[in-house]
Amino acid sequence: MADGDDVNGLRKVLVTFKSCLTDNQEVLMDPYLEGWKGLVRFLNTMGAMFSFISKDAVAKIQIMENFRSGEQKENYITLQSMVGYELSNSLVDFTQPYSCPTSGCRTILRLHRALHWLQLFLEGLRTSDADSRTSVLCTDSYNASLANYHPWIIRKAASMAFYTLPTRDTFLKNMNVGTNEEAVAMLGEALPHISQVYEVTESLYAQHKLLDLP
Ligand code: 1Q0
């Protein structure tokens, strides 16, 4: 599980989402991806059962980092500029899932849906009883969010992985941010920023009818 470095990282990771929003309520791509990279590092400490999830997240982060280092990097500074650029240049495929090249809009949509899972999971962790099982919290938050977009085989593999998660108490300890109360307080501090990033992205995608991209 998480060692000392991961732990300090985790607080930083969750707070990274705070630095995503500009004064104009735009979402900056670099801290958004940085936040995801930190979450993946934490996920990688949870065992091999989670590696298929981690691999998919890494692949999606990589797609976005390629945009951020490519010729059009200026157009990918914020989620808003990406949407504007890709839509006005007909780079978003509204009909096929694996068109080539994959758009930033559909790639971010996958991470955006996962952010909803994260929001629900962390809120569950924060507000549940000491003897709650993280596997149950994780399953509930997954079923209320990401599962709706996943085929049966992925849902099955995900629920098997969740089954290996430790109790809430152990999970909070493994975060190693001090006492359980301190860990819960840290979640309370980070969650509003994650929710805000989620809400701003959700309304951007709704406004441009991008929420169902295949
Ligand atoms: C703590 C346990 C972590 C559980 C993670 C829950 C997410 C389950 C997701 C299962 C995804 C399975 C892999 C493949 C899915 C793709 O088919 C799907 C769609 O993409 P596409 O290209 O086929 O259309 N991809 C996705 O839906 C994206 C999934 C990204 C998941 C990223 C999860 C990163 C998780 C980090 C763990 C953070 C733990 C935080 C705890 C913090 C405590 C303070």
mmCIF file of C-alpha atoms and ligand atoms in Angstrom:
data_model
loop_
_atom_site.group_PDB
_atom_site.id
_atom_site.type_symbol
_atom_site.label_atom_id
_atom_site.label_comp_id
_atom_site.label_asym_id
_atom_site.label_seq_id
_atom_site.Cartn_x
_atom_site.Cartn_y
_atom_site.Cartn_z
ATOM 1 C CA MET A 1 0.000 0.000 0.000
ATOM 2 C CA ALA A 2 0.873 3.644 0.031
ATOM 3 C CA ASP A 3 4.219 4.530 1.510
ATOM 4 C CA GLY A 4 5.224 7.902 2.956
ATOM 5 C CA ASP A 5 5.912 9.461 -0.428
ATOM 6 C CA ASP A 6 2.609 8.359 -1.894
ATOM 7 C CA VAL A 7 0.792 9.769 1.042
ATOM 8 C CA ASN A 8 2.184 13.258 0.865
ATOM 9 C CA GLY A 9 1.527 12.926 -2.820
ATOM 10 C CA LEU A 10 -2.096 12.015 -2.235
ATOM 11 C CA ARG A 11 -2.899 15.180 -0.352
ATOM 12 C CA LYS A 12 -1.127 17.097 -3.084
ATOM 13 C CA VAL A 13 -2.946 15.124 -5.774
ATOM 14 C CA LEU A 14 -6.373 15.878 -4.443
ATOM 15 C CA VAL A 15 -5.512 19.524 -3.957
ATOM 16 C CA THR A 16 -4.112 19.617 -7.528
ATOM 17 C CA PHE A 17 -7.697 19.673 -8.708
ATOM 18 C CA LYS A 18 -7.985 23.048 -6.964
ATOM 19 C CA SER A 19 -5.433 24.498 -9.373
ATOM 20 C CA CYS A 20 -7.389 23.297 -12.423
ATOM 21 C CA LEU A 21 -9.908 26.118 -12.437
ATOM 22 C CA THR A 22 -8.991 29.550 -13.765
ATOM 23 C CA ASP A 23 -10.672 32.770 -12.634
ATOM 24 C CA ASN A 24 -12.871 32.489 -15.746
ATOM 25 C CA GLN A 25 -14.020 29.043 -14.722
ATOM 26 C CA GLU A 26 -12.013 27.292 -17.396
ATOM 27 C CA VAL A 27 -10.392 23.918 -16.687
ATOM 28 C CA LEU A 28 -6.635 23.822 -17.244
ATOM 29 C CA MET A 29 -5.509 20.614 -18.944
ATOM 30 C CA ASP A 30 -2.068 20.237 -17.348
ATOM 31 C CA PRO A 31 -3.111 20.184 -13.676
ATOM 32 C CA TYR A 32 -6.138 18.047 -14.655
ATOM 33 C CA LEU A 33 -3.803 15.423 -16.138
ATOM 34 C CA GLU A 34 -1.377 15.842 -13.250
ATOM 35 C CA GLY A 35 -4.205 15.070 -10.835
ATOM 36 C CA TRP A 36 -5.032 11.903 -12.752
ATOM 37 C CA LYS A 37 -1.395 10.832 -12.826
ATOM 38 C CA GLY A 38 -1.233 11.142 -9.064
ATOM 39 C CA LEU A 39 -4.404 9.073 -8.660
ATOM 40 C CA VAL A 40 -2.972 6.403 -10.939
ATOM 41 C CA ARG A 41 0.222 6.300 -8.828
ATOM 42 C CA PHE A 42 -1.962 5.644 -5.786
ATOM 43 C CA LEU A 43 -3.969 3.029 -7.685
ATOM 44 C CA ASN A 44 -0.741 1.266 -8.650
ATOM 45 C CA THR A 45 -0.028 0.596 -4.981
ATOM 46 C CA MET A 46 -3.252 -1.378 -4.643
ATOM 47 C CA GLY A 47 -2.203 -4.532 -6.367
ATOM 48 C CA ALA A 48 -2.318 -6.336 -9.682
ATOM 49 C CA MET A 49 -6.098 -6.660 -9.686
ATOM 50 C CA PHE A 50 -6.237 -2.947 -10.469
ATOM 51 C CA SER A 51 -3.693 -2.924 -13.281
ATOM 52 C CA PHE A 52 -6.261 -3.138 -16.088
ATOM 53 C CA ILE A 53 -7.879 0.029 -14.724
ATOM 54 C CA SER A 54 -4.556 1.765 -14.330
ATOM 55 C CA LYS A 55 -3.488 0.831 -17.888
ATOM 56 C CA ASP A 56 -6.629 2.333 -19.390
ATOM 57 C CA ALA A 57 -6.237 5.538 -17.384
ATOM 58 C CA VAL A 58 -2.559 5.804 -18.376
ATOM 59 C CA ALA A 59 -3.436 5.307 -22.051
ATOM 60 C CA LYS A 60 -5.974 8.111 -21.893
ATOM 61 C CA ILE A 61 -3.630 10.456 -20.044
ATOM 62 C CA GLN A 62 -0.993 9.688 -22.682
ATOM 63 C CA ILE A 63 -3.360 10.604 -25.532
ATOM 64 C CA MET A 64 -3.979 13.959 -23.890
ATOM 65 C CA GLU A 65 -0.285 14.557 -23.143
ATOM 66 C CA ASN A 66 0.447 13.945 -26.812
ATOM 67 C CA PHE A 67 -2.008 16.693 -27.715
ATOM 68 C CA ARG A 68 -0.345 18.946 -25.140
ATOM 69 C CA SER A 69 3.071 18.405 -26.687
ATOM 70 C CA GLY A 70 2.002 18.311 -30.322
ATOM 71 C CA GLU A 71 1.661 20.960 -32.988
ATOM 72 C CA GLN A 72 -1.724 22.081 -31.715
ATOM 73 C CA LYS A 73 -0.697 22.246 -28.067
ATOM 74 C CA GLU A 74 -1.958 25.809 -27.656
ATOM 75 C CA ASN A 75 -5.453 24.607 -28.468
ATOM 76 C CA TYR A 76 -5.325 22.121 -25.622
ATOM 77 C CA ILE A 77 -4.454 24.480 -22.781
ATOM 78 C CA THR A 78 -7.970 24.279 -21.350
ATOM 79 C CA LEU A 79 -10.882 21.897 -21.820
ATOM 80 C CA GLN A 80 -12.828 24.857 -23.231
ATOM 81 C CA SER A 81 -10.198 25.625 -25.883
ATOM 82 C CA MET A 82 -9.988 21.916 -26.788
ATOM 83 C CA VAL A 83 -13.763 21.679 -27.292
ATOM 84 C CA GLY A 84 -13.812 24.862 -29.398
ATOM 85 C CA TYR A 85 -10.862 23.764 -31.521
ATOM 86 C CA GLU A 86 -11.939 20.163 -32.107
ATOM 87 C CA LEU A 87 -15.551 21.049 -32.882
ATOM 88 C CA SER A 88 -14.756 23.866 -35.257
ATOM 89 C CA ASN A 89 -12.301 21.625 -37.125
ATOM 90 C CA SER A 90 -14.653 18.609 -37.251
ATOM 91 C CA LEU A 91 -12.230 16.486 -35.242
ATOM 92 C CA VAL A 92 -14.889 14.905 -33.046
ATOM 93 C CA ASP A 93 -16.502 11.711 -34.289
ATOM 94 C CA PHE A 94 -20.106 11.545 -33.082
ATOM 95 C CA THR A 95 -20.762 8.131 -34.607
ATOM 96 C CA GLN A 96 -17.863 5.732 -34.054
ATOM 97 C CA PRO A 97 -16.051 4.918 -30.820
ATOM 98 C CA TYR A 98 -12.542 4.230 -32.091
ATOM 99 C CA SER A 99 -12.071 6.696 -34.906
ATOM 100 C CA CYS A 100 -8.504 7.560 -35.690
ATOM 101 C CA PRO A 101 -7.162 9.880 -34.450
ATOM 102 C CA THR A 102 -9.115 9.711 -31.210
ATOM 103 C CA SER A 103 -10.438 13.101 -30.208
ATOM 104 C CA GLY A 104 -9.483 14.854 -27.012
ATOM 105 C CA CYS A 105 -13.194 15.418 -26.352
ATOM 106 C CA ARG A 106 -14.049 11.681 -26.187
ATOM 107 C CA THR A 107 -10.876 10.888 -24.227
ATOM 108 C CA ILE A 108 -11.550 13.566 -21.595
ATOM 109 C CA LEU A 109 -15.177 12.407 -21.410
ATOM 110 C CA ARG A 110 -13.946 9.001 -20.137
ATOM 111 C CA LEU A 111 -11.818 10.665 -17.454
ATOM 112 C CA HIS A 112 -14.651 13.047 -16.650
ATOM 113 C CA ARG A 113 -17.020 10.141 -15.996
ATOM 114 C CA ALA A 114 -14.342 8.548 -13.809
ATOM 115 C CA LEU A 115 -14.065 11.827 -11.886
ATOM 116 C CA HIS A 116 -17.718 11.446 -10.997
ATOM 117 C CA TRP A 117 -16.929 8.011 -9.575
ATOM 118 C CA LEU A 118 -14.036 9.539 -7.590
ATOM 119 C CA GLN A 119 -16.265 12.267 -6.223
ATOM 120 C CA LEU A 120 -18.875 9.759 -5.026
ATOM 121 C CA PHE A 121 -16.288 7.358 -3.643
ATOM 122 C CA LEU A 122 -14.412 10.000 -1.655
ATOM 123 C CA GLU A 123 -17.677 11.399 -0.341
ATOM 124 C CA GLY A 124 -18.660 7.875 0.723
ATOM 125 C CA LEU A 125 -15.313 7.376 2.412
ATOM 126 C CA ARG A 126 -15.586 10.697 4.174
ATOM 127 C CA THR A 127 -19.110 10.261 5.526
ATOM 128 C CA SER A 128 -19.310 6.520 6.271
ATOM 129 C CA ASP A 129 -18.982 4.706 9.590
ATOM 130 C CA ALA A 130 -15.642 3.505 10.897
ATOM 131 C CA ASP A 131 -16.445 -0.128 10.194
ATOM 132 C CA SER A 132 -17.647 0.373 6.604
ATOM 133 C CA ARG A 133 -16.032 -1.650 3.871
ATOM 134 C CA THR A 134 -14.345 0.318 1.107
ATOM 135 C CA SER A 135 -15.270 -2.483 -1.292
ATOM 136 C CA VAL A 136 -18.938 -1.696 -0.673
ATOM 137 C CA LEU A 137 -18.404 2.080 -0.901
ATOM 138 C CA CYS A 138 -16.447 1.611 -4.093
ATOM 139 C CA THR A 139 -19.029 -0.730 -5.638
ATOM 140 C CA ASP A 140 -21.889 1.629 -4.763
ATOM 141 C CA SER A 141 -20.135 4.672 -6.198
ATOM 142 C CA TYR A 142 -19.106 2.724 -9.305
ATOM 143 C CA ASN A 143 -22.649 1.429 -9.877
ATOM 144 C CA ALA A 144 -24.015 4.953 -9.524
ATOM 145 C CA SER A 145 -21.593 6.363 -12.108
ATOM 146 C CA LEU A 146 -19.082 4.634 -14.383
ATOM 147 C CA ALA A 147 -20.781 1.238 -14.468
ATOM 148 C CA ASN A 148 -23.544 2.725 -16.610
ATOM 149 C CA TYR A 149 -21.013 3.136 -19.422
ATOM 150 C CA HIS A 150 -19.190 -0.176 -19.086
ATOM 151 C CA PRO A 151 -20.016 -3.548 -20.637
ATOM 152 C CA TRP A 152 -20.682 -6.566 -18.427
ATOM 153 C CA ILE A 153 -17.161 -7.977 -18.632
ATOM 154 C CA ILE A 154 -15.570 -4.749 -17.329
ATOM 155 C CA ARG A 155 -18.172 -4.396 -14.585
ATOM 156 C CA LYS A 156 -17.397 -7.959 -13.518
ATOM 157 C CA ALA A 157 -13.620 -7.429 -13.484
ATOM 158 C CA ALA A 158 -14.053 -4.128 -11.619
ATOM 159 C CA SER A 159 -16.273 -5.664 -8.941
ATOM 160 C CA MET A 160 -13.747 -8.482 -8.414
ATOM 161 C CA ALA A 161 -10.976 -5.923 -7.960
ATOM 162 C CA PHE A 162 -13.085 -3.860 -5.525
ATOM 163 C CA TYR A 163 -13.582 -6.976 -3.451
ATOM 164 C CA THR A 164 -9.857 -6.925 -2.589
ATOM 165 C CA LEU A 165 -9.976 -3.406 -1.106
ATOM 166 C CA PRO A 166 -9.320 -3.178 2.651
ATOM 167 C CA THR A 167 -11.670 -1.817 5.311
ATOM 168 C CA ARG A 168 -12.283 1.921 5.530
ATOM 169 C CA ASP A 169 -10.125 2.091 8.637
ATOM 170 C CA THR A 170 -7.145 0.456 6.920
ATOM 171 C CA PHE A 171 -7.686 2.492 3.788
ATOM 172 C CA LEU A 172 -7.577 5.782 5.703
ATOM 173 C CA LYS A 173 -4.489 4.612 7.599
ATOM 174 C CA ASN A 174 -2.797 3.666 4.346
ATOM 175 C CA MET A 175 -3.338 7.202 3.150
ATOM 176 C CA ASN A 176 -1.008 8.048 6.046
ATOM 177 C CA VAL A 177 -2.106 11.643 6.433
ATOM 178 C CA GLY A 178 -2.240 11.341 10.196
ATOM 179 C CA THR A 179 -5.206 10.134 12.212
ATOM 180 C CA ASN A 180 -8.352 8.922 10.498
ATOM 181 C CA GLU A 181 -9.983 12.195 11.514
ATOM 182 C CA GLU A 182 -7.217 14.119 9.763
ATOM 183 C CA ALA A 183 -7.587 11.972 6.657
ATOM 184 C CA VAL A 184 -11.343 12.609 6.655
ATOM 185 C CA ALA A 185 -10.731 16.344 7.094
ATOM 186 C CA MET A 186 -8.343 16.304 4.136
ATOM 187 C CA LEU A 187 -11.029 14.660 1.996
ATOM 188 C CA GLY A 188 -13.475 17.343 3.071
ATOM 189 C CA GLU A 189 -11.008 19.997 2.013
ATOM 190 C CA ALA A 190 -10.284 18.463 -1.404
ATOM 191 C CA LEU A 191 -13.781 17.361 -2.418
ATOM 192 C CA PRO A 192 -15.315 20.773 -3.207
ATOM 193 C CA HIS A 193 -12.527 21.424 -5.723
ATOM 194 C CA ILE A 194 -13.043 18.063 -7.410
ATOM 195 C CA SER A 195 -16.798 18.674 -7.534
ATOM 196 C CA GLN A 196 -16.314 22.102 -9.045
ATOM 197 C CA VAL A 197 -14.063 20.772 -11.804
ATOM 198 C CA TYR A 198 -16.620 18.054 -12.438
ATOM 199 C CA GLU A 199 -19.531 20.506 -12.633
ATOM 200 C CA VAL A 200 -17.769 22.957 -14.941
ATOM 201 C CA THR A 201 -16.779 20.124 -17.307
ATOM 202 C CA GLU A 202 -20.247 18.621 -17.180
ATOM 203 C CA SER A 203 -21.895 21.879 -18.215
ATOM 204 C CA LEU A 204 -19.300 22.507 -20.943
ATOM 205 C CA TYR A 205 -19.985 19.052 -22.385
ATOM 206 C CA ALA A 206 -23.761 19.438 -22.004
ATOM 207 C CA GLN A 207 -23.689 22.811 -23.737
ATOM 208 C CA HIS A 208 -21.935 21.262 -26.760
ATOM 209 C CA LYS A 209 -23.901 17.988 -26.658
ATOM 210 C CA LEU A 210 -20.759 15.967 -26.026
ATOM 211 C CA LEU A 211 -21.946 13.893 -23.087
ATOM 212 C CA ASP A 212 -22.782 10.818 -25.178
ATOM 213 C CA LEU A 213 -19.726 10.664 -27.423
ATOM 214 C CA PRO A 214 -19.133 7.037 -28.431
HETATM 215 C C1 1Q0 B 1 -9.798 2.584 -5.082
HETATM 216 C C2 1Q0 B 1 -10.224 1.708 -6.177
HETATM 217 C C3 1Q0 B 1 -10.094 2.247 -7.527
HETATM 218 C C4 1Q0 B 1 -11.192 1.842 -8.386
HETATM 219 C C5 1Q0 B 1 -11.254 2.554 -9.692
HETATM 220 C C6 1Q0 B 1 -12.679 2.638 -10.174
HETATM 221 C C7 1Q0 B 1 -12.794 2.792 -11.602
HETATM 222 C C8 1Q0 B 1 -13.203 1.513 -12.273
HETATM 223 C C9 1Q0 B 1 -13.019 1.677 -13.720
HETATM 224 C C10 1Q0 B 1 -12.927 0.430 -14.488
HETATM 225 C C11 1Q0 B 1 -12.276 0.752 -15.808
HETATM 226 C C12 1Q0 B 1 -11.854 -0.430 -16.521
HETATM 227 C C13 1Q0 B 1 -10.893 -0.302 -17.648
HETATM 228 C C14 1Q0 B 1 -11.370 0.051 -19.004
HETATM 229 C C15 1Q0 B 1 -12.434 0.813 -19.256
HETATM 230 C C16 1Q0 B 1 -12.685 1.439 -20.574
HETATM 231 O O1 1Q0 B 1 -13.425 0.584 -21.407
HETATM 232 C C17 1Q0 B 1 -13.438 2.708 -20.293
HETATM 233 C C18 1Q0 B 1 -13.980 3.344 -21.536
HETATM 234 O O2 1Q0 B 1 -12.942 3.692 -22.394
HETATM 235 P P1 1Q0 B 1 -13.113 3.350 -23.950
HETATM 236 O O3 1Q0 B 1 -11.901 3.930 -24.600
HETATM 237 O O4 1Q0 B 1 -13.166 1.830 -24.027
HETATM 238 O O5 1Q0 B 1 -14.407 3.971 -24.383
HETATM 239 N N1 1Q0 B 1 -12.548 3.618 -19.603
HETATM 240 C C19 1Q0 B 1 -12.959 4.342 -18.579
HETATM 241 O O6 1Q0 B 1 -14.101 4.324 -18.182
HETATM 242 C C20 1Q0 B 1 -11.932 5.229 -17.884
HETATM 243 C C21 1Q0 B 1 -11.632 4.653 -16.551
HETATM 244 C C22 1Q0 B 1 -10.562 5.444 -15.862
HETATM 245 C C23 1Q0 B 1 -10.462 4.975 -14.441
HETATM 246 C C24 1Q0 B 1 -9.423 5.742 -13.711
HETATM 247 C C25 1Q0 B 1 -9.404 5.346 -12.292
HETATM 248 C C26 1Q0 B 1 -8.259 5.930 -11.595
HETATM 249 C C27 1Q0 B 1 -8.401 5.600 -10.163
HETATM 250 C C28 1Q0 B 1 -7.688 6.032 -9.247
HETATM 251 C C29 1Q0 B 1 -7.835 5.525 -7.883
HETATM 252 C C30 1Q0 B 1 -7.887 6.559 -6.960
HETATM 253 C C31 1Q0 B 1 -8.096 6.096 -5.583
HETATM 254 C C32 1Q0 B 1 -8.309 7.314 -4.834
HETATM 255 C C33 1Q0 B 1 -8.403 7.111 -3.439
HETATM 256 C C34 1Q0 B 1 -8.075 8.372 -2.832
HETATM 257 C C35 1Q0 B 1 -8.292 8.319 -1.408
HETATM 258 C C36 1Q0 B 1 -8.060 9.613 -0.844
#
